[in-house]
Coordinates of N, CA and C and ligand atoms in Angstrom, one line a residue:
M1 N 0.8 -1.2 0.0 CA 0.0 0.0 0.0 C 0.9 1.3 0.0
D2 N 2.0 1.1 0.7 CA 2.9 2.3 0.8 C 3.3 2.9 -0.6
N3 N 3.5 2.1 -1.6 CA 3.9 2.6 -2.9 C 2.8 3.4 -3.6
L4 N 1.6 3.3 -3.0 CA 0.4 4.1 -3.6 C 0.2 5.4 -2.9
I5 N 1.0 5.6 -1.8 CA 0.9 6.8 -1.0 C 1.9 7.9 -1.5
D6 N 1.4 9.1 -1.7 CA 2.3 10.2 -2.1 C 2.8 10.8 -0.8
F7 N 3.9 10.3 -0.3 CA 4.4 10.8 0.9 C 4.9 12.2 0.8
Q8 N 5.5 12.6 -0.4 CA 5.9 13.9 -0.6 C 4.8 14.9 -0.4
A9 N 3.6 14.6 -1.0 CA 2.5 15.5 -0.9 C 2.0 15.6 0.6
L10 N 2.1 14.5 1.3 CA 1.7 14.5 2.7 C 2.7 15.3 3.5
V11 N 3.9 15.2 3.2 CA 4.9 16.0 3.9 C 4.7 17.5 3.6
N12 N 4.4 17.8 2.4 CA 4.1 19.2 2.0 C 2.9 19.7 2.8
S13 N 1.9 18.9 3.0 CA 0.7 19.3 3.7 C 1.1 19.5 5.2
A14 N 1.9 18.7 5.7 CA 2.3 18.9 7.1 C 3.2 20.1 7.3
A15 N 4.0 20.4 6.3 CA 4.8 21.7 6.4 C 3.9 22.9 6.3
A16 N 2.9 22.8 5.4 CA 1.9 23.9 5.3 C 1.2 24.1 6.6
A17 N 0.8 23.0 7.3 CA 0.0 23.1 8.5 C 0.9 23.7 9.6
K18 N 2.2 23.4 9.5 CA 3.2 24.0 10.5 C 3.2 25.5 10.6
E19 N 2.9 26.1 9.4 CA 2.8 27.6 9.4 C 1.8 28.2 10.3
K20 N 0.8 27.3 10.7 CA -0.3 27.8 11.6 C 0.0 27.5 13.1
A21 N 1.2 26.9 13.3 CA 1.4 26.5 14.7 C 1.3 27.7 15.7
H22 N 0.7 27.4 16.8 CA 0.6 28.3 17.9 C 1.5 27.8 19.1
C23 N 2.7 28.3 19.1 CA 3.7 27.8 20.0 C 4.5 28.9 20.6
P24 N 3.9 29.9 21.3 CA 4.7 31.0 21.8 C 5.5 30.6 23.0
Y25 N 5.3 29.4 23.6 CA 6.0 29.0 24.8 C 7.2 28.1 24.5
S26 N 7.0 27.2 23.6 CA 8.2 26.3 23.2 C 8.9 26.9 22.0
N27 N 8.2 27.7 21.2 CA 8.8 28.1 19.9 C 9.2 26.8 19.0
F28 N 8.5 25.8 19.2 CA 8.8 24.5 18.5 C 7.6 24.2 17.6
R29 N 7.7 24.7 16.4 CA 6.6 24.5 15.5 C 6.6 23.1 14.9
V30 N 5.4 22.5 14.9 CA 5.1 21.2 14.4 C 3.9 21.2 13.5
G31 N 4.0 20.6 12.4 CA 2.8 20.4 11.5 C 2.6 18.9 11.2
A32 N 1.4 18.5 11.1 CA 1.1 17.1 10.8 C 0.1 17.1 9.7
A33 N 0.0 15.9 9.0 CA -1.1 15.7 8.1 C -1.4 14.2 8.1
V34 N -2.6 13.9 8.2 CA -3.0 12.5 8.1 C -3.8 12.2 6.8
L35 N -3.5 11.1 6.2 CA -4.2 10.6 5.0 C -5.2 9.5 5.4
T36 N -6.4 9.7 5.0 CA -7.4 8.8 5.4 C -7.6 7.7 4.3
E37 N -8.3 6.7 4.6 CA -8.5 5.6 3.7 C -9.1 6.0 2.4
D38 N -10.0 7.0 2.5 CA -10.7 7.6 1.3 C -10.0 8.7 0.7
K39 N -8.7 8.8 1.0 CA -7.7 9.7 0.3 C -7.9 11.2 0.6
K40 N -8.5 11.4 1.8 CA -8.6 12.8 2.2 C -7.4 13.1 3.1
I41 N -6.9 14.4 3.1 CA -5.8 14.8 3.9 C -6.3 15.9 4.9
F42 N -6.0 15.7 6.2 CA -6.3 16.6 7.2 C -5.0 17.1 7.8
G43 N -4.8 18.4 7.8 CA -3.6 18.9 8.4 C -3.9 19.4 9.9
G44 N -2.8 19.5 10.6 CA -3.0 20.1 12.0 C -1.6 20.6 12.5
C45 N -1.7 21.5 13.4 CA -0.5 22.1 14.0 C -0.5 22.0 15.5
N46 N 0.6 22.2 16.2 CA 0.6 22.2 17.6 C -0.1 23.5 18.1
V47 N -0.9 23.4 19.1 CA -1.7 24.5 19.6 C -1.4 24.6 21.1
E48 N -0.5 25.4 21.5 CA -0.1 25.6 22.9 C -1.1 26.5 23.7
N49 N -1.0 26.5 25.0 CA -1.8 27.3 25.8 C -1.0 27.8 27.0
A50 N -1.4 29.0 27.5 CA -0.8 29.6 28.7 C -0.9 28.6 29.9
S51 N -1.9 27.8 29.9 CA -2.0 26.7 30.9 C -1.4 25.5 30.2
Y52 N -0.1 25.3 30.3 CA 0.7 24.4 29.5 C 0.0 23.1 29.1
G53 N -0.6 22.4 30.2 CA -1.1 21.1 30.0 C -2.3 21.0 29.0
V54 N -2.8 22.2 28.7 CA -4.0 22.2 27.8 C -3.5 22.1 26.3
G55 N -2.3 22.3 26.0 CA -1.8 22.2 24.7 C -2.0 20.9 24.0
I56 N -2.0 20.9 22.7 CA -2.2 19.7 21.9 C -1.2 19.6 20.8
C57 N -0.6 18.5 20.5 CA 0.3 18.3 19.5 C -0.3 18.3 18.1
A58 N 0.5 18.6 17.1 CA 0.0 18.7 15.7 C -0.6 17.4 15.2
E59 N 0.0 16.3 15.6 CA -0.6 15.0 15.1 C -2.0 14.8 15.7
R60 N -2.2 15.1 16.9 CA -3.5 14.9 17.5 C -4.5 15.9 17.0
T61 N -4.0 17.1 16.7 CA -4.9 18.1 16.0 C -5.4 17.5 14.7
A62 N -4.5 17.0 13.9 CA -4.9 16.4 12.6 C -5.9 15.2 12.8
I63 N -5.6 14.4 13.7 CA -6.5 13.2 14.0 C -7.9 13.7 14.4
V64 N -7.9 14.6 15.3 CA -9.2 15.1 15.7 C -10.0 15.7 14.6
K65 N -9.3 16.5 13.7 CA -10.0 17.1 12.6 C -10.6 16.0 11.7
A66 N -9.8 14.9 11.4 CA -10.2 13.9 10.5 C -11.4 13.1 11.1
V67 N -11.3 12.7 12.4 CA -12.3 11.9 13.0 C -13.6 12.7 13.2
S68 N -13.4 14.0 13.5 CA -14.6 14.8 13.7 C -15.4 15.1 12.4
E69 N -14.7 14.9 11.3 CA -15.3 15.0 10.0 C -15.8 13.6 9.5
G70 N -15.7 12.6 10.3 CA -16.2 11.3 9.9 C -15.2 10.4 9.3
H71 N -13.9 10.7 9.3 CA -12.9 9.9 8.7 C -12.1 9.2 9.8
K72 N -12.4 7.9 10.0 CA -11.7 7.2 11.1 C -10.6 6.3 10.7
K73 N -10.4 6.1 9.4 CA -9.4 5.1 9.0 C -8.2 5.9 8.4
I74 N -7.1 5.9 9.2 CA -5.9 6.7 8.7 C -4.9 5.7 8.2
I75 N -4.4 6.0 7.0 CA -3.4 5.0 6.4 C -2.0 5.6 6.4
A76 N -1.9 6.9 6.6 CA -0.5 7.5 6.7 C -0.6 8.8 7.4
C77 N 0.6 9.2 7.9 CA 0.7 10.5 8.6 C 2.1 11.0 8.3
A78 N 2.1 12.3 8.2 CA 3.4 13.0 8.0 C 3.6 14.1 9.1
V79 N 4.8 14.3 9.5 CA 5.1 15.2 10.6 C 6.3 16.1 10.1
S80 N 6.1 17.4 10.3 CA 7.2 18.3 9.9 C 7.6 19.2 11.0
T81 N 8.9 19.4 11.2 CA 9.4 20.3 12.3 C 10.3 21.3 11.6
D82 N 10.9 22.2 12.4 CA 12.0 23.1 11.9 C 13.4 22.6 12.3
M83 N 13.5 21.4 12.6 CA 14.8 20.8 13.1 C 15.6 20.3 11.9
D84 N 16.9 20.2 12.1 CA 17.8 19.6 11.1 C 17.5 18.1 11.1
E85 N 17.3 17.6 12.3 CA 17.2 16.1 12.4 C 15.7 15.7 12.2
I86 N 15.5 14.5 12.0 CA 14.2 13.9 11.8 C 13.6 13.7 13.2
I87 N 12.4 14.2 13.4 CA 11.8 14.1 14.7 C 10.5 13.2 14.6
A88 N 10.4 12.2 15.4 CA 9.2 11.3 15.4 C 8.2 11.8 16.4
P89 N 6.9 11.4 16.2 CA 5.9 11.8 17.2 C 6.2 11.4 18.6
C90 N 5.6 12.1 19.5 CA 5.8 11.8 21.0 C 4.9 10.5 21.3
G91 N 5.1 10.0 22.4 CA 4.5 8.8 22.8 C 3.0 8.9 22.8
M92 N 2.4 10.0 23.3 CA 1.0 10.1 23.4 C 0.4 10.1 21.9
C93 N 1.1 10.8 21.0 CA 0.6 10.9 19.6 C 0.7 9.5 19.0
R94 N 1.8 8.8 19.3 CA 1.9 7.4 18.7 C 0.7 6.6 19.1
Q95 N 0.3 6.6 20.3 CA -0.9 5.9 20.8 C -2.1 6.4 20.1
A96 N -2.3 7.7 20.0 CA -3.5 8.3 19.4 C -3.6 7.9 17.9
L97 N -2.4 7.9 17.2 CA -2.4 7.5 15.8 C -2.8 6.0 15.7
R98 N -2.3 5.2 16.6 CA -2.5 3.8 16.5 C -3.9 3.4 16.6
E99 N -4.7 4.2 17.3 CA -6.2 3.9 17.4 C -6.9 3.9 16.1
F100 N -6.4 4.7 15.1 CA -7.1 4.9 13.9 C -6.3 4.4 12.7
G101 N -5.2 3.7 13.0 CA -4.4 3.2 11.8 C -3.3 2.3 12.3
P102 N -3.6 1.1 12.9 CA -2.5 0.3 13.3 C -1.5 -0.1 12.3
G103 N -1.9 -0.1 11.0 CA -1.0 -0.4 9.9 C -0.5 0.7 9.2
M104 N -0.6 1.9 9.7 CA -0.2 3.1 9.0 C 1.3 3.3 8.9
T105 N 1.7 4.1 8.0 CA 3.1 4.5 7.8 C 3.2 6.0 8.2
I106 N 4.3 6.3 8.9 CA 4.5 7.7 9.4 C 5.8 8.2 8.7
A107 N 5.6 9.4 8.0 CA 6.7 10.0 7.4 C 7.1 11.2 8.3
C108 N 8.4 11.2 8.7 CA 8.9 12.3 9.6 C 9.9 13.1 8.8
A109 N 9.6 14.4 8.7 CA 10.4 15.3 7.9 C 11.1 16.3 8.7
N110 N 12.3 16.7 8.2 CA 13.1 17.8 8.9 C 12.7 19.1 8.2
K111 N 13.4 20.1 8.6 CA 13.0 21.5 8.1 C 13.2 21.6 6.6
D112 N 14.0 20.8 6.0 CA 14.2 20.9 4.6 C 13.2 20.0 3.8
G113 N 12.4 19.3 4.5 CA 11.4 18.4 3.8 C 12.0 17.0 3.6
K114 N 13.2 16.8 4.0 CA 13.8 15.4 3.9 C 13.1 14.6 4.9
Y115 N 12.6 13.4 4.4 CA 11.8 12.6 5.4 C 12.3 11.1 5.4
Q116 N 11.9 10.5 6.5 CA 12.1 9.1 6.7 C 10.8 8.5 7.1
T117 N 10.5 7.3 6.6 CA 9.2 6.7 6.9 C 9.4 5.5 8.0
F118 N 8.4 5.4 8.8 CA 8.4 4.4 9.8 C 7.1 3.7 9.8
T119 N 7.0 2.4 10.2 CA 5.8 1.7 10.4 C 5.3 2.0 11.8
M120 N 4.0 1.8 12.0 CA 3.5 2.0 13.4 C 4.2 1.0 14.3
D121 N 4.4 -0.2 13.8 CA 5.1 -1.2 14.6 C 6.5 -0.8 15.1
E122 N 7.1 0.0 14.2 CA 8.5 0.4 14.5 C 8.4 1.5 15.6
L123 N 7.4 2.4 15.5 CA 7.3 3.5 16.5 C 6.6 3.1 17.8
L124 N 5.7 2.1 17.7 CA 5.0 1.6 18.9 C 4.8 0.1 18.9
P125 N 6.0 -0.6 19.2 CA 5.9 -2.1 19.2 C 5.0 -2.6 20.3
K126 N 4.4 -3.7 20.1 CA 3.6 -4.4 21.1 C 2.5 -3.5 21.6
S127 N 1.9 -2.7 20.7 CA 1.0 -1.7 21.1 C -0.4 -2.2 21.6
F128 N -1.0 -1.4 22.3 CA -2.4 -1.7 22.8 C -3.4 -1.0 22.0
G129 N -4.5 -1.7 21.7 CA -5.5 -1.1 20.8 C -6.9 -1.6 21.1
P130 N -7.8 -1.1 20.3 CA -9.2 -1.4 20.5 C -9.5 -2.9 20.6
E131 N -8.8 -3.7 19.8 CA -9.0 -5.2 19.8 C -8.8 -5.8 21.2
H132 N -7.9 -5.2 22.0 CA -7.7 -5.7 23.3 C -8.9 -5.5 24.3
L133 N -9.8 -4.6 23.8 CA -11.0 -4.4 24.6 C -12.2 -5.0 23.9
G134 N -11.8 -5.9 22.9 CA -12.9 -6.6 22.2 C -13.6 -5.8 21.2
K135 N -13.0 -4.7 20.8 CA -13.6 -3.8 19.8 C -13.1 -3.9 18.4
Ligands
LIG1 ZN1 2.6 14.5 20.4

């Protein structure tokens, strides 16, 4: 399935979403984009808050946008930062992504758009999911 996914387009969407980041506290901009099974792309950025714990990561913003529009099957995700190195999603986002796409591929891009792909199993091995609750 991966060879049918335009990861470059998804990385570009994540980079575009990054432009909307609200991160006055960390100054760490992140953009994400999720690709749903029906080929729709939803972008998201990190949205921080003066009450720090209220903030949400870019990946979860994108997930929430997709799911709230009725798209629950995610087949790929891209993440873009302003770093030289490739940054992978935080643990909470890995779990959030896993809920909607245990077989997804995640493309992690640096500031220049250079990206590396990872499977969900690579980022979150032995993961917990809905099937463990009989769902
Ligand atoms: Zn996160």
